[in-house]
Coordinates of N, CA and C in Angstrom, one line a residue:
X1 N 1.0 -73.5 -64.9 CA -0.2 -74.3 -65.2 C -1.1 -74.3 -63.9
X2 N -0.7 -74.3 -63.2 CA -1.4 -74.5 -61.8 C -1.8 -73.1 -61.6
X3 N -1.2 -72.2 -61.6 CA -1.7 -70.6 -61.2 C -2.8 -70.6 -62.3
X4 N -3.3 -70.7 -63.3 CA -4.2 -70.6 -64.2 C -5.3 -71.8 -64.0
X5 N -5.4 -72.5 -63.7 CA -6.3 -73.7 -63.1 C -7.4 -73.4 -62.5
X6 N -8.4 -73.3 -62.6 CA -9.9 -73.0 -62.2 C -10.4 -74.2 -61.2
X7 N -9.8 -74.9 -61.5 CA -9.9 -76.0 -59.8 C -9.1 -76.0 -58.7
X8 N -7.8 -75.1 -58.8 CA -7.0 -75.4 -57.7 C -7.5 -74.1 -56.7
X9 N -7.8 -74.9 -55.5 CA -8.5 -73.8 -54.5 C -7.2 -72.1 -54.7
X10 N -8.6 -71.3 -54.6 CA -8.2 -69.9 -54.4 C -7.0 -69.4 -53.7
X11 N -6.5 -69.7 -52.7 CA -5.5 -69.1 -52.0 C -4.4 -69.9 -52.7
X12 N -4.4 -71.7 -53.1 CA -3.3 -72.2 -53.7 C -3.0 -71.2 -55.0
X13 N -4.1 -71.1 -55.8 CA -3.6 -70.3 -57.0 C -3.3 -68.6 -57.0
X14 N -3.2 -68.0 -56.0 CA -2.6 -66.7 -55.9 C -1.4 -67.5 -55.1
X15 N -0.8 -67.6 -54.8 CA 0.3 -68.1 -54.2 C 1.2 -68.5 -55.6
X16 N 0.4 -69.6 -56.3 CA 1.6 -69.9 -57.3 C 1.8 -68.7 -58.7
X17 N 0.6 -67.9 -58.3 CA 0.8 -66.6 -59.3 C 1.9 -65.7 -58.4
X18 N 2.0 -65.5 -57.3 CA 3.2 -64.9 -56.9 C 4.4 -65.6 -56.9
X19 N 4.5 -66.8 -57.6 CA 5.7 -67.7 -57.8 C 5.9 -67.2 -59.0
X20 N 5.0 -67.5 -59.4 CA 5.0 -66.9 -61.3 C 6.1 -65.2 -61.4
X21 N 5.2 -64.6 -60.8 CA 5.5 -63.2 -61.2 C 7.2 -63.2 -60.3
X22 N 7.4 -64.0 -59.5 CA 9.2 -64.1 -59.3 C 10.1 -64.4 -59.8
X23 N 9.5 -65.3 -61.1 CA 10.3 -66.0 -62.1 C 10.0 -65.1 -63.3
X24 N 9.3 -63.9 -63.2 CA 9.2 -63.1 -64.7 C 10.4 -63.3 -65.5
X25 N 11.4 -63.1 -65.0 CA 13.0 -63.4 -66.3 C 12.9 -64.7 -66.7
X26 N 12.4 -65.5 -65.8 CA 13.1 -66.9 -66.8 C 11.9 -67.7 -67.7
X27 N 12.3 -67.6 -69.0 CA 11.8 -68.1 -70.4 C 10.8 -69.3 -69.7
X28 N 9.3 -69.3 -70.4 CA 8.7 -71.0 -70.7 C 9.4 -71.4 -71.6
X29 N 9.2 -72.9 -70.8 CA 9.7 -74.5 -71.9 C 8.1 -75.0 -72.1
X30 N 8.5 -75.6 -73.2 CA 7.5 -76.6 -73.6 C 7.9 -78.1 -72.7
X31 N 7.0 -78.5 -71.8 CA 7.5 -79.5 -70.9 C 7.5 -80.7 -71.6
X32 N 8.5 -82.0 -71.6 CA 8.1 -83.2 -72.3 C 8.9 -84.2 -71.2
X33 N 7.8 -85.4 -71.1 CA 8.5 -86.2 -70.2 C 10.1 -86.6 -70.2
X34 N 10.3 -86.6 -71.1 CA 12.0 -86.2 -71.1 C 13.0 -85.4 -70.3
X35 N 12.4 -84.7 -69.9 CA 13.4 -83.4 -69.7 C 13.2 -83.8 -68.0
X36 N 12.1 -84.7 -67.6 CA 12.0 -85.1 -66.0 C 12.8 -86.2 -65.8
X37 N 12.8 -87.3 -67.1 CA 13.5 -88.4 -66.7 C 15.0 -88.2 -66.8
X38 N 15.3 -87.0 -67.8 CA 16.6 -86.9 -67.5 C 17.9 -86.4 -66.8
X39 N 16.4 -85.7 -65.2 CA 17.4 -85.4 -64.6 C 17.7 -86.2 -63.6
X40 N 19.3 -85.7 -63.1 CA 20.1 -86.3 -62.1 C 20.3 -85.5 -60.8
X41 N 20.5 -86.0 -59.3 CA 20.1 -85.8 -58.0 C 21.3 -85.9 -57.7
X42 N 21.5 -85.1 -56.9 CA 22.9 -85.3 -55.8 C 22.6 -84.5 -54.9
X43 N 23.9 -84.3 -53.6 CA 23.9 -83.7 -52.4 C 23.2 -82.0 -52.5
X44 N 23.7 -82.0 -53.7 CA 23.5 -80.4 -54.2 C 22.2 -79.7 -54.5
X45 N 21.8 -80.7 -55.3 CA 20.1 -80.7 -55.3 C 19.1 -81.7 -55.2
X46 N 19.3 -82.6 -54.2 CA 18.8 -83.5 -54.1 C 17.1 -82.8 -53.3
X47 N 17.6 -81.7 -52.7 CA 16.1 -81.2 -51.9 C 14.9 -80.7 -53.2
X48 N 15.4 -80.6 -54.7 CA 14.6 -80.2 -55.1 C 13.9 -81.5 -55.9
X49 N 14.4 -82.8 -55.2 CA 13.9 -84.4 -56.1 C 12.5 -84.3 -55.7
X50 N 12.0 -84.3 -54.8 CA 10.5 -84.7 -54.5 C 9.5 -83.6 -55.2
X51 N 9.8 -82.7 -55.3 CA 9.1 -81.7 -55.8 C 8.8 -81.7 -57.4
X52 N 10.5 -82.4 -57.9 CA 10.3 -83.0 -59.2 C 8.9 -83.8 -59.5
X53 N 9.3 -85.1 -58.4 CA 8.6 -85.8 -58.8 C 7.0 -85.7 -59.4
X54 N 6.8 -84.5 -58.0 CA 5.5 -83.9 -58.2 C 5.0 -83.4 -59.1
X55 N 6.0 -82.7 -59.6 CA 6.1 -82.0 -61.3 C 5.5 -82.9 -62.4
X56 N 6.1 -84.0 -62.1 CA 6.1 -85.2 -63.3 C 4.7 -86.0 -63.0
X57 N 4.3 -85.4 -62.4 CA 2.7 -86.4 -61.8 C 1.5 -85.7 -62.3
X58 N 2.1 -84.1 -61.9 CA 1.1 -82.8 -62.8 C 1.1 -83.0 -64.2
X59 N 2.2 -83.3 -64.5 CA 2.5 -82.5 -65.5 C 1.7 -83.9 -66.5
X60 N 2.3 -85.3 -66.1 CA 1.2 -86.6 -66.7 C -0.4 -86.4 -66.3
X61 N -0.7 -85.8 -65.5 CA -2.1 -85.4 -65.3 C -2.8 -84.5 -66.4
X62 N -1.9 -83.7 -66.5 CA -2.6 -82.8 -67.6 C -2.6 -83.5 -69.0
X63 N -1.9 -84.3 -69.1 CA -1.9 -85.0 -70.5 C -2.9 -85.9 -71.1
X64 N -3.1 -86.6 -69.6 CA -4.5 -87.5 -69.0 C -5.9 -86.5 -69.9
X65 N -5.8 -85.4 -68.9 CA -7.4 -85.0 -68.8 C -7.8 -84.3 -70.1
X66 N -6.4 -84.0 -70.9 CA -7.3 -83.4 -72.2 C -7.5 -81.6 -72.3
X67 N -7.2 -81.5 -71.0 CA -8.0 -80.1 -70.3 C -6.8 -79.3 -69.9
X68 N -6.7 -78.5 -71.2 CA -5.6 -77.6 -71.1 C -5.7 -76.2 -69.4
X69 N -5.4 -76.4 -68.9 CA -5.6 -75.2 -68.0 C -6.6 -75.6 -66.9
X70 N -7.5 -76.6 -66.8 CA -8.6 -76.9 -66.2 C -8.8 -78.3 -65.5
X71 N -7.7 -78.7 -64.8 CA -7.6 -80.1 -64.3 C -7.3 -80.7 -62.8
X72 N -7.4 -81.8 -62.2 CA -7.4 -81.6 -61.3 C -7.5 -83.5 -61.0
X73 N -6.8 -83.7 -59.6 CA -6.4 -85.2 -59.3 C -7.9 -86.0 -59.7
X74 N -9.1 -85.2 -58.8 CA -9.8 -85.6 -58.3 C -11.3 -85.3 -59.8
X75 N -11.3 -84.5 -60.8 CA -12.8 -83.7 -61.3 C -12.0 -84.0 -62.6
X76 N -10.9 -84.2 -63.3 CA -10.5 -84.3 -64.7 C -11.4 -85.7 -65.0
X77 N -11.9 -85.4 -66.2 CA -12.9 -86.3 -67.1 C -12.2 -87.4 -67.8
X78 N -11.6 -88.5 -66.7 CA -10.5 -89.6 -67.2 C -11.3 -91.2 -68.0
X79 N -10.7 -91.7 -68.7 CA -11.8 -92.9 -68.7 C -11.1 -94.2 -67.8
X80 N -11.5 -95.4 -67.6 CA -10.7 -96.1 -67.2 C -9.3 -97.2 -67.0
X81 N -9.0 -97.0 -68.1 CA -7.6 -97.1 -68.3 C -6.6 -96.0 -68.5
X82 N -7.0 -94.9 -68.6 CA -6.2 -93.1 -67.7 C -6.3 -93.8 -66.6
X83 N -7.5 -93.5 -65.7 CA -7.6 -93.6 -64.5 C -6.3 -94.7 -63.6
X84 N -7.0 -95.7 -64.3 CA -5.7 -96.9 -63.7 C -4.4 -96.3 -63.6
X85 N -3.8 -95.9 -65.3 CA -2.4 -95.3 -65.9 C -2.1 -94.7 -64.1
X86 N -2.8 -93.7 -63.8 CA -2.5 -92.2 -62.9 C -2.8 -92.9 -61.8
X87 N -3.3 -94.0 -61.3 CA -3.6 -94.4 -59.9 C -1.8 -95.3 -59.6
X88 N -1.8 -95.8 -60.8 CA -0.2 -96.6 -60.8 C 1.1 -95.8 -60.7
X89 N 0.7 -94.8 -61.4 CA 2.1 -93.7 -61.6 C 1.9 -93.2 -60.2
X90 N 0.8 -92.8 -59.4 CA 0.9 -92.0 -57.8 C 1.2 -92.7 -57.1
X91 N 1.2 -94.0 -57.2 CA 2.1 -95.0 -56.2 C 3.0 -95.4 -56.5
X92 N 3.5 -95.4 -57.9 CA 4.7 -95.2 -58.0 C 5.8 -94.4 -57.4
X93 N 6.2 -93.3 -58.0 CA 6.1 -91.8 -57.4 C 6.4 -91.7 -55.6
X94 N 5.2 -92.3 -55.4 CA 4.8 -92.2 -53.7 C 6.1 -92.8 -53.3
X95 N 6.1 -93.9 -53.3 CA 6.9 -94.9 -52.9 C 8.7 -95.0 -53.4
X96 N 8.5 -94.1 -54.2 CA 10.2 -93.9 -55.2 C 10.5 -92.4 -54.4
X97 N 9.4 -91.6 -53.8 CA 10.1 -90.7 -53.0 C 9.9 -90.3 -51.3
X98 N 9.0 -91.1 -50.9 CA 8.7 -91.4 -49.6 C 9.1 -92.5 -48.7
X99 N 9.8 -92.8 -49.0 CA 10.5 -94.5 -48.1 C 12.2 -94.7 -48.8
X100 N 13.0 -94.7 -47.8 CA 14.0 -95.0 -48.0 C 14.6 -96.5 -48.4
X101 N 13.9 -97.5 -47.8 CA 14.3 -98.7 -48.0 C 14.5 -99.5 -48.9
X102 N 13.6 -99.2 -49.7 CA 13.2 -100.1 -51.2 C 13.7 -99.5 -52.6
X103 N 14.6 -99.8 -53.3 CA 14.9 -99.6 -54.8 C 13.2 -99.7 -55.4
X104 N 12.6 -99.0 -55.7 CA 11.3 -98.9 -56.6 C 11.8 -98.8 -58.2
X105 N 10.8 -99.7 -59.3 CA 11.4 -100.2 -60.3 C 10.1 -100.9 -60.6
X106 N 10.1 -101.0 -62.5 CA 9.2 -101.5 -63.0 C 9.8 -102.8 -63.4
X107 N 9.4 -104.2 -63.3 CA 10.9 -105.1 -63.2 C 9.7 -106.0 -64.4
X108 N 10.3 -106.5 -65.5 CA 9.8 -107.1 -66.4 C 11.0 -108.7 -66.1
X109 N 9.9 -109.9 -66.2 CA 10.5 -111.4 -66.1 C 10.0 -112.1 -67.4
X110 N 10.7 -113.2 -66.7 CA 11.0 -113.8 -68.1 C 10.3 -115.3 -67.5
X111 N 9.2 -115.5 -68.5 CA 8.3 -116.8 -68.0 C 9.5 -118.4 -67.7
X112 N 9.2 -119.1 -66.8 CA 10.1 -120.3 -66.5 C 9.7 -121.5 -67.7
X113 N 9.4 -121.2 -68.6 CA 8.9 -122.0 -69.7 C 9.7 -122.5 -70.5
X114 N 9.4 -124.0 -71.4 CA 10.8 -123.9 -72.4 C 9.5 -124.4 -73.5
X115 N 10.2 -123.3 -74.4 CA 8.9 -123.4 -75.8 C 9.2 -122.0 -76.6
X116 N 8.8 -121.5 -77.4 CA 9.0 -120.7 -78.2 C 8.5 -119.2 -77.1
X117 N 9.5 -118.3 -76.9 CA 9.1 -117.1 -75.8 C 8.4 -116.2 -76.7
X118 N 8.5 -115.6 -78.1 CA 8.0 -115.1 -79.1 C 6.8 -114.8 -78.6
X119 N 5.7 -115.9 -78.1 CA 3.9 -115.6 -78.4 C 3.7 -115.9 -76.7
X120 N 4.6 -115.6 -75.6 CA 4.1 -115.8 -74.3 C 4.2 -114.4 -74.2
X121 N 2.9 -113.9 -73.7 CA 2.6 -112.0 -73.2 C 3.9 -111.9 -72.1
X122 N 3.8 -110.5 -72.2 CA 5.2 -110.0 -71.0 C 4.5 -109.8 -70.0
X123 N 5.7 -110.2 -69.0 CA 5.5 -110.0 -67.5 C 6.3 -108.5 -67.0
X124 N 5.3 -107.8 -66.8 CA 5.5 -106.8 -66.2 C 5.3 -106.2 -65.0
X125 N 6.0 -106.2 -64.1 CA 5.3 -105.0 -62.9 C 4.8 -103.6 -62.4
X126 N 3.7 -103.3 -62.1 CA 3.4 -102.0 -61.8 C 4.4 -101.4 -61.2
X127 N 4.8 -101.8 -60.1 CA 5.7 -101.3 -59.2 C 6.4 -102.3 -58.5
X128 N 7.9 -102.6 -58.1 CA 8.7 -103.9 -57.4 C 9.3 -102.8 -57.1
X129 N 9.3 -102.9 -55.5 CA 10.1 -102.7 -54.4 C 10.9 -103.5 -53.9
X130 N 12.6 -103.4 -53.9 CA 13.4 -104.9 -53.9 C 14.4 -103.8 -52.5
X131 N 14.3 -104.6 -51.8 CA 15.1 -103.7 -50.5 C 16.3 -103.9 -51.0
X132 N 17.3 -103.2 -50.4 CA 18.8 -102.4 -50.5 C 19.2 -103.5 -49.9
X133 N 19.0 -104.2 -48.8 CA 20.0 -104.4 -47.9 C 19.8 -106.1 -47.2
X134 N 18.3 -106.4 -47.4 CA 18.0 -107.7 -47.5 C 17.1 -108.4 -48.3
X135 N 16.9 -110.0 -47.9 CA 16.3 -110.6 -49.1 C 14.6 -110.2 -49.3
X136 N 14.7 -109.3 -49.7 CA 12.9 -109.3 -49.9 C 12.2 -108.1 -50.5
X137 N 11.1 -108.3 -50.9 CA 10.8 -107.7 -52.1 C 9.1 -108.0 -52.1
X138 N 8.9 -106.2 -52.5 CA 7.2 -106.5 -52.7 C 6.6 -106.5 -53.9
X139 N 6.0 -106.9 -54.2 CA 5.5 -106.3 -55.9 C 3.9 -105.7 -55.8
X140 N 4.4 -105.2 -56.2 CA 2.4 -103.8 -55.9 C 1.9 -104.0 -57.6
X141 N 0.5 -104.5 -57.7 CA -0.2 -103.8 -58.7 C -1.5 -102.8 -58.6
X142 N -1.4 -102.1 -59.0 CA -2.6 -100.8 -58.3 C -3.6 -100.8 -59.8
X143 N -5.0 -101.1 -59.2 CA -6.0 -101.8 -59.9 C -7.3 -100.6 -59.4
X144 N -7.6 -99.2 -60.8 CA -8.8 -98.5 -60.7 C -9.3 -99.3 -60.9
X145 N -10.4 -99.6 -59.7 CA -11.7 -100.3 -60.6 C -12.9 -100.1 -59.5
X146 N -14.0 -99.5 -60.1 CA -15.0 -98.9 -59.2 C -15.6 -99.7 -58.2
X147 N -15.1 -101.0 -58.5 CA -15.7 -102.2 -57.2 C -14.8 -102.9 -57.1
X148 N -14.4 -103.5 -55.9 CA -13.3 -104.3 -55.7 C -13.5 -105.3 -56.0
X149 N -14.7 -106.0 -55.7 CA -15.0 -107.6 -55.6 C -16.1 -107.2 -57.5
X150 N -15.8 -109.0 -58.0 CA -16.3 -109.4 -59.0 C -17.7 -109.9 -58.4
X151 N -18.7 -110.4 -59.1 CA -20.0 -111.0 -58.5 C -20.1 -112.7 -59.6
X152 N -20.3 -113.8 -58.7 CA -20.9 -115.0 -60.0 C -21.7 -115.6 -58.9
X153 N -22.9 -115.7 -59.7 CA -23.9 -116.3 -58.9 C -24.2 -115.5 -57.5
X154 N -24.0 -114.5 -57.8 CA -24.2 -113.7 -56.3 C -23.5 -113.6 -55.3
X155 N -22.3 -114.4 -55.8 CA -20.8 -115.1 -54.6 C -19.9 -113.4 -54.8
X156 N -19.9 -112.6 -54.1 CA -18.9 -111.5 -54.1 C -17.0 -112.4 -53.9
X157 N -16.3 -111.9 -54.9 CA -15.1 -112.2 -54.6 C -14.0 -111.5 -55.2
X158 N -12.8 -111.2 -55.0 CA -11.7 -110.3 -55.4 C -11.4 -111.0 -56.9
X159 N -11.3 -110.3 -58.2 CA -11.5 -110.0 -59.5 C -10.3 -110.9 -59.7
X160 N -10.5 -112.1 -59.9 CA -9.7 -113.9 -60.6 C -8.6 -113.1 -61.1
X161 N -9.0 -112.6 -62.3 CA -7.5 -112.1 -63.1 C -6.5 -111.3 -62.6
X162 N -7.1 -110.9 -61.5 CA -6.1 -109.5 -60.5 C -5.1 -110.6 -59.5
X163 N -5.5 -111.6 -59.5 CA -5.0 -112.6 -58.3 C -4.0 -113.2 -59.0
X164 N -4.8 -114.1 -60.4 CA -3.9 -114.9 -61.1 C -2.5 -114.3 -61.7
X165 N -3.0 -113.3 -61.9 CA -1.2 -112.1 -62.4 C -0.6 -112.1 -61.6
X166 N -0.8 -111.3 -60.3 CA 0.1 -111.5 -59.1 C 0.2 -112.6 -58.7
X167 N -0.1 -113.9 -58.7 CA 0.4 -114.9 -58.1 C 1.8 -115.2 -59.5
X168 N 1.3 -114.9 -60.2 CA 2.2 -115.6 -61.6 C 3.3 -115.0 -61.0
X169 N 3.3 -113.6 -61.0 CA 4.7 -112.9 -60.7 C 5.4 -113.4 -59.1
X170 N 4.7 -113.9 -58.2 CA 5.2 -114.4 -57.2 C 6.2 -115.4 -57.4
X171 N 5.5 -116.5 -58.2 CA 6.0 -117.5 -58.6 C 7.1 -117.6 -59.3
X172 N 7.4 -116.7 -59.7 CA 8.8 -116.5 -60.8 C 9.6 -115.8 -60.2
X173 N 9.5 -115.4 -58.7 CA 10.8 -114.8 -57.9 C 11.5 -115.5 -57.4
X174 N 12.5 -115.2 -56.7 CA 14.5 -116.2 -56.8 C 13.8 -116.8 -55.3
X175 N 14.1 -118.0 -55.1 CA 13.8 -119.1 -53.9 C 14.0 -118.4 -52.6
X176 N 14.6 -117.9 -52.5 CA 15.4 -117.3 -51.1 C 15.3 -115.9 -51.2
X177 N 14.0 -115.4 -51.9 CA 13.6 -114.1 -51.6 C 12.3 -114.0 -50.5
X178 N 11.7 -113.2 -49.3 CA 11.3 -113.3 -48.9 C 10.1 -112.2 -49.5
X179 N 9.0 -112.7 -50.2 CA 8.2 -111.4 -51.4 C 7.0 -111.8 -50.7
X180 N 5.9 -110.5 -51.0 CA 4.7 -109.8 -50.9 C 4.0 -109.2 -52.2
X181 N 3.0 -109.6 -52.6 CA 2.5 -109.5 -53.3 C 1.1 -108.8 -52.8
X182 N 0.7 -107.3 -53.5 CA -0.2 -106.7 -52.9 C -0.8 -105.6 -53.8
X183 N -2.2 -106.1 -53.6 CA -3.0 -105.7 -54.7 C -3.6 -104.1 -54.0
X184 N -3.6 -103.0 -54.6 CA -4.0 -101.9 -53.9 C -5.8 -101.2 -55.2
X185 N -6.9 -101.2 -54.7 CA -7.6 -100.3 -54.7 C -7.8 -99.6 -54.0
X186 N -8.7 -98.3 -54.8 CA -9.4 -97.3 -54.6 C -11.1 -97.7 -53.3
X187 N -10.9 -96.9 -52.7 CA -12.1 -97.0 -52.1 C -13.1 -96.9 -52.4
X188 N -13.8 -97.6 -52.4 CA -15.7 -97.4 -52.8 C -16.6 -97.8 -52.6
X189 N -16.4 -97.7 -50.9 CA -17.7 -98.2 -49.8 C -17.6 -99.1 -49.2
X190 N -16.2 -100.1 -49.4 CA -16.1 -101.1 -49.0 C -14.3 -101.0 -48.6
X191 N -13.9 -100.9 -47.0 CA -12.8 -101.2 -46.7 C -12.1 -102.6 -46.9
X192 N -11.1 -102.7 -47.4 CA -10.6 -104.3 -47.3 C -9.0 -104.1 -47.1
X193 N -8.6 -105.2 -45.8 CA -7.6 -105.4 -45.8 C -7.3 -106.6 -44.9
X194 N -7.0 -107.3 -46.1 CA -6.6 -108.9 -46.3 C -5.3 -109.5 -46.4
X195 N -4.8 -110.6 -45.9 CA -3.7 -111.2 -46.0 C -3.7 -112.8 -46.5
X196 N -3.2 -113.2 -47.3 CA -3.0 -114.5 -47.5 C -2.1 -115.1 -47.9
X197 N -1.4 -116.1 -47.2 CA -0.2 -116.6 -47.0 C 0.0 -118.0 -47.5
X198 N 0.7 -118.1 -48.7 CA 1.1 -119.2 -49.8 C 2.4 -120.1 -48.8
X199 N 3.4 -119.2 -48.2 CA 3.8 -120.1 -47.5 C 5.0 -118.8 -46.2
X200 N 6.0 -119.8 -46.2 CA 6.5 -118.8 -44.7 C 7.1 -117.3 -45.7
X201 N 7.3 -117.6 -46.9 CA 7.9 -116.8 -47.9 C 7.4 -115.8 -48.7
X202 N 6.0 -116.5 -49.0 CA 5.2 -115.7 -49.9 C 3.9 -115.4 -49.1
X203 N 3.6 -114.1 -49.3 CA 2.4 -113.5 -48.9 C 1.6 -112.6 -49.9
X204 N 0.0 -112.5 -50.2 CA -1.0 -112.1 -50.7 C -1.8 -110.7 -49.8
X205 N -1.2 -109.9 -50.2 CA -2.7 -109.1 -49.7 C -3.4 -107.8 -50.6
X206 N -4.4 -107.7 -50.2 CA -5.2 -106.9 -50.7 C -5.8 -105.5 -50.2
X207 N -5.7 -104.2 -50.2 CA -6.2 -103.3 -49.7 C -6.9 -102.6 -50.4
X208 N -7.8 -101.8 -49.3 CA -7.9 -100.0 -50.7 C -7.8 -98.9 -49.5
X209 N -8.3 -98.1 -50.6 CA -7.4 -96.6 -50.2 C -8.1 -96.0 -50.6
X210 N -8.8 -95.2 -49.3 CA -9.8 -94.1 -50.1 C -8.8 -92.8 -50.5
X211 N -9.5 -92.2 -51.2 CA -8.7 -91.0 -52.0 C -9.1 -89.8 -51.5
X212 N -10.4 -89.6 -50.6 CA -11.3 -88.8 -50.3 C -10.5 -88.4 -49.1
X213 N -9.6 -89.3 -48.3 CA -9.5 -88.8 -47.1 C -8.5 -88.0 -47.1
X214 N -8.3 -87.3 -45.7 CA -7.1 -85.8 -45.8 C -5.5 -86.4 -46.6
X215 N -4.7 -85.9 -46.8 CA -3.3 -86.6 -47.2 C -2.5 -87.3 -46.3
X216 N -2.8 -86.5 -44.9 CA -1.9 -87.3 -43.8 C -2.4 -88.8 -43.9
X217 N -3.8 -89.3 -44.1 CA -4.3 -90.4 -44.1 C -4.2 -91.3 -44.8
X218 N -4.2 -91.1 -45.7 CA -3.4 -91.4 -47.0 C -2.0 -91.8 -47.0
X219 N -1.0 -90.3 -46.9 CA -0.1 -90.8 -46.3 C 0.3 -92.1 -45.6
X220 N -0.2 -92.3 -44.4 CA 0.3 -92.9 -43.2 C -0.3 -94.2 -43.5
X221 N -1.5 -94.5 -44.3 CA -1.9 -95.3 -44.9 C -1.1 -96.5 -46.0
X222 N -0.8 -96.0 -47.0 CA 0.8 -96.2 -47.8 C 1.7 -96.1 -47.2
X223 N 2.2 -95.5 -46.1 CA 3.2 -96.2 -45.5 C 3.1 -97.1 -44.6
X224 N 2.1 -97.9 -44.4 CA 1.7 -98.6 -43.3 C 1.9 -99.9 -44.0
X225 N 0.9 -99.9 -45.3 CA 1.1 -101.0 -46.8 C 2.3 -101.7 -46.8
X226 N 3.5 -100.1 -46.9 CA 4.7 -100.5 -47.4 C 5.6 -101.3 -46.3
X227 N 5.4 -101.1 -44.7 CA 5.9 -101.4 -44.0 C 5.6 -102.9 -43.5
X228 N 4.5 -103.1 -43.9 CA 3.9 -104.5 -43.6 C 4.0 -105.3 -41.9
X229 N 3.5 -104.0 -40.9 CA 3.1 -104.2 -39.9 C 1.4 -104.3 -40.0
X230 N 1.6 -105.7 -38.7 CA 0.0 -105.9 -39.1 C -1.6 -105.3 -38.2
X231 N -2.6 -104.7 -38.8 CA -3.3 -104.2 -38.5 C -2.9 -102.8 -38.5
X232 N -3.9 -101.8 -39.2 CA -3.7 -100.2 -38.5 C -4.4 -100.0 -37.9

């Protein structure tokens, strides 16, 4: 897929045609997310997990854009709920194979309510990061949206309903967890990175992330998020 791609720069796509022409013996599959979720990692091939992952990001990409042979992170013709889908799956992903610390997981709760559960919407997570080894736990929701801040009356402010979700999900974590709640956009003219602190336990913050910049930046960026040292 990628050797045939009319967006992946020139030298990348002769390179993965000389991948190609090395594997001449071995048969195409028809890929289906299946066949990624179903594999299993150990000592033996555990070096080929990240690469997977990558696999499984391409391969949801192309599904996204519609554009058989012609696609690409950045120029595929997505609308805004793709967009979102693929900004959530890359931090996903990111963080399920770049950081050792944290079990990454989509963790669905159960409202503290007593009344019929039937007609209360589900609580779901983009991404919960619950560390291995002690009490604490982030919950990431990753929010395309071409402006960060909402506008009323001319008052610029971070988008009510992006707040009010992640606080909900705060609120329904175990007493003696020590959780972060952190809202991630896309960059678009406007840097932000904010902290707000409900108590010694719970913390609020907000970033973005330009997509434009090199990968190292990026990189180092998300892992900066994840580590929750303050200021970069």
């Amino acid at each position: 897929m990628l050797s045939s791609n009319r967006l992946v720069k020139k030298e990348t796509s002769i390179r993965c045609f000389k991948c190609v022409e090395r594997l001449g013996l071995v048969e195409d599959i028809k890929l289906t997310k299946h066949m990624f979720i179903r594999n299993t990692y150990h000592r033996n091939n555990l070096y080929y997990k990240r690469m997977m992952h990558i696999a499984l990001m391409l391969y949801e990409l192309s599904l996204l854009s519609h554009k058989s042979g012609n696609w690409s992170l950045f120029t595929a013709e997505l609308d805004d709920g793709a967009m979102n889908q693929l900004f959530e799956k890359f931090l996903f992903h990111f963080y399920r194979a770049e950081q050792q610390d944290y079990r990454v997981s989509v963790e669905q709760m159960q409202w503290k309510l007593e009344g019929n559960p039937s007609l209360l919407p589900t609580m779901r997570t983009d991404i919960s990061l619950t560390h291995k080894h002690e009490k604490q736990k982030i919950i990431m929701d990753a929010k395309f949206y071409k402006n960060v801040f909402q506008e009323y009356y001319g008052k610029a402010s971070f988008h009510s309903h992006n707040m009010y979700q992640l606080f909900t999900y705060l609120m329904h974590q175990e007493n003696d967890v020590q959780v972060r709640g952190i809202l991630i956009y896309p960059f678009n003219g406007t840097e932000v990175n904010e902290t707000y602190r409900w108590s010694e336990r719970v913390s609020v913050e907000i970033y973005t992330l330009n997509l434009e910049e090199s990968w190292h930046r990026i990189y180092e960026k998300l892992k900066f998020i994840c580590s929750g040292i303050s200021n970069l």
